[in-house]
């Protein structure tokens, strides 16, 4: 019971940087954090989907989080990482500028976003955490990867298109 109460008053987050700002996602969604890898481009994928990687024998789509959030795309550095998250049973890699820490924060330091700051299109922003030295934007990874975009980025439409295209050979 004590552990359950603590979980309700604290949230464990993975903090990362994008375009000189601080963001975080719930650590429960994070499978692993890996160094940048060679990414195979997929023709016809949404602009924010960089392509796919082979992650221990499993083809995993990779999305550039800067592009998805409408931020200026930066140069890859030695700090660039791929945060592999699980969304609806599927693994998706998210390219971030760097991962800074995993941290437990009290829920009381999280403030909801103002309607002035967060438009309806940005419903993936859960709030802003006020930490001692910085403000951290909390992202809802499930909402961030919209249903249609998840399907496309995970190859469902591409696979269907390929199956249909392959039958018309004469």
Coordinates of C-alpha atoms in Angstrom, one line a residue:
X1 CA 0.0 0.0 0.0
X2 CA 2.8 2.4 0.8
X3 CA 4.5 1.7 -2.5
X4 CA 1.2 2.4 -4.4
X5 CA 0.7 5.7 -2.5
X6 CA 4.3 6.7 -3.3
X7 CA 3.8 6.0 -7.0
X8 CA 0.7 8.2 -7.0
X9 CA 2.7 11.1 -5.4
X10 CA 5.8 10.6 -7.5
X11 CA 6.5 10.1 -11.2
X12 CA 9.7 8.5 -12.6
X13 CA 10.7 10.2 -15.8
X14 CA 13.4 9.9 -18.5
X15 CA 14.7 13.5 -19.1
X16 CA 16.2 14.4 -22.5
X17 CA 17.1 17.4 -24.5
X18 CA 15.8 18.7 -27.9
X19 CA 16.8 22.0 -29.4
X20 CA 18.2 23.3 -26.1
X21 CA 15.0 22.6 -24.2
X22 CA 14.3 19.9 -21.6
X23 CA 11.6 17.2 -22.1
X24 CA 10.6 14.0 -20.3
X25 CA 8.5 10.9 -20.8
X26 CA 7.3 8.4 -18.3
X27 CA 10.0 5.8 -17.7
X28 CA 7.4 3.0 -17.8
X29 CA 7.2 3.6 -21.6
X30 CA 11.0 3.4 -22.2
X31 CA 12.4 0.0 -23.2
X32 CA 16.0 1.2 -23.6
X33 CA 18.3 4.0 -24.7
X34 CA 20.8 3.3 -27.4
X35 CA 23.5 5.2 -29.3
X36 CA 22.7 6.5 -32.7
X37 CA 22.8 3.8 -35.4
X38 CA 22.7 3.7 -39.2
X39 CA 19.0 4.1 -40.2
X40 CA 17.6 2.6 -43.3
X41 CA 15.3 5.1 -45.1
X42 CA 11.7 4.0 -46.0
X43 CA 10.3 5.6 -49.1
X44 CA 6.9 7.2 -48.6
X45 CA 7.2 7.3 -44.8
X46 CA 5.9 10.5 -42.9
X47 CA 8.5 13.3 -42.8
X48 CA 9.2 12.7 -39.1
X49 CA 10.0 9.0 -39.6
X50 CA 13.7 8.7 -40.3
X51 CA 13.5 5.0 -41.2
X52 CA 14.1 1.7 -39.5
X53 CA 16.9 0.0 -37.6
X54 CA 17.7 -3.6 -36.8
X55 CA 17.4 -3.8 -33.0
X56 CA 18.6 -7.3 -32.0
X57 CA 16.9 -8.9 -35.0
X58 CA 13.7 -6.8 -34.8
X59 CA 13.0 -4.1 -37.4
X60 CA 12.2 -1.0 -35.4
X61 CA 10.9 2.3 -36.8
X62 CA 12.8 5.4 -35.8
X63 CA 11.2 8.9 -35.6
X64 CA 13.1 12.2 -35.3
X65 CA 11.4 13.8 -32.3
X66 CA 12.5 17.3 -33.4
X67 CA 10.7 16.9 -36.7
X68 CA 7.6 15.5 -35.0
X69 CA 7.5 18.4 -32.6
X70 CA 8.1 21.0 -35.4
X71 CA 11.5 22.0 -34.0
X72 CA 14.5 23.0 -36.1
X73 CA 16.4 19.8 -37.0
X74 CA 19.9 19.9 -35.6
X75 CA 23.2 18.1 -36.3
X76 CA 23.8 14.6 -34.9
X77 CA 26.4 14.6 -32.1
X78 CA 28.1 12.1 -29.9
X79 CA 25.4 12.8 -27.4
X80 CA 22.5 11.9 -29.8
X81 CA 20.5 8.9 -28.6
X82 CA 17.6 6.8 -29.7
X83 CA 15.1 6.3 -26.9
X84 CA 13.2 3.1 -27.7
X85 CA 9.7 3.3 -26.3
X86 CA 6.8 0.9 -26.4
X87 CA 3.4 2.2 -27.6
X88 CA 0.5 -0.1 -27.9
X89 CA 2.7 -3.2 -28.0
X90 CA 5.1 -1.8 -30.7
X91 CA 8.6 -0.5 -30.2
X92 CA 9.5 2.8 -31.7
X93 CA 12.8 4.6 -31.6
X94 CA 12.8 8.4 -30.9
X95 CA 15.9 10.4 -31.9
X96 CA 16.8 12.9 -29.2
X97 CA 19.8 15.3 -28.8
X98 CA 20.8 13.6 -25.5
X99 CA 19.5 11.9 -22.5
X100 CA 20.4 13.6 -19.2
X101 CA 18.9 11.5 -16.4
X102 CA 16.2 9.3 -15.0
X103 CA 14.6 11.0 -12.1
X104 CA 11.7 10.7 -9.7
X105 CA 9.8 13.9 -9.2
X106 CA 6.9 14.8 -7.0
X107 CA 3.6 15.1 -8.9
X108 CA 3.1 18.4 -7.0
X109 CA 5.8 20.1 -9.1
X110 CA 4.0 19.4 -12.4
X111 CA 1.7 22.1 -13.6
X112 CA -0.8 21.7 -16.4
X113 CA -0.1 23.6 -19.6
X114 CA -2.1 26.8 -20.1
X115 CA -4.6 26.8 -22.9
X116 CA -2.6 29.8 -24.3
X117 CA 0.6 27.8 -24.5
X118 CA -0.8 24.4 -25.6
X119 CA -3.0 24.4 -28.6
X120 CA -5.4 21.5 -29.2
X121 CA -2.9 20.1 -31.7
X122 CA -0.4 19.8 -28.8
X123 CA -2.6 17.6 -26.6
X124 CA 0.5 15.3 -26.2
X125 CA 1.9 17.8 -23.7
X126 CA 0.9 16.7 -20.2
X127 CA 2.4 19.6 -18.3
X128 CA 5.5 21.3 -17.2
X129 CA 7.6 20.2 -14.3
X130 CA 9.3 22.9 -12.2
X131 CA 12.6 21.5 -11.1
X132 CA 15.2 23.5 -9.2
X133 CA 17.3 24.5 -12.2
X134 CA 15.0 24.0 -15.1
X135 CA 11.5 23.6 -16.5
X136 CA 10.8 20.2 -18.2
X137 CA 8.0 19.7 -20.7
X138 CA 6.3 16.3 -20.0
X139 CA 5.2 14.4 -23.1
X140 CA 2.5 11.8 -23.4
X141 CA 4.2 9.4 -25.8
X142 CA 0.9 7.6 -26.7
X143 CA -0.7 10.9 -27.9
X144 CA 2.5 12.1 -29.5
X145 CA 2.5 9.2 -31.9
X146 CA -1.0 9.7 -33.3
X147 CA -2.9 6.6 -34.3
X148 CA -2.6 7.2 -38.0
X149 CA 1.1 8.1 -37.7
X150 CA 1.8 5.0 -35.6
X151 CA 0.3 2.7 -38.2
X152 CA 2.3 4.3 -41.0
X153 CA 5.6 4.5 -39.1
X154 CA 5.3 0.9 -38.0
X155 CA 4.9 -0.2 -41.6
X156 CA 1.3 -1.4 -41.6
X157 CA 0.3 0.6 -44.6
X158 CA 3.7 0.0 -46.4
X159 CA 3.3 -3.8 -45.9
X160 CA -0.3 -3.7 -47.3
X161 CA 0.8 -1.5 -50.2
X162 CA 3.6 -3.9 -51.1
X163 CA 1.3 -6.9 -50.9
X164 CA -1.1 -5.3 -53.3
X165 CA 1.6 -4.0 -55.6
X166 CA 3.3 -7.4 -55.9
X167 CA 0.2 -9.2 -57.3
X168 CA 0.0 -7.1 -60.5
X169 CA 3.0 -8.6 -62.3
X170 CA 2.4 -9.8 -65.9

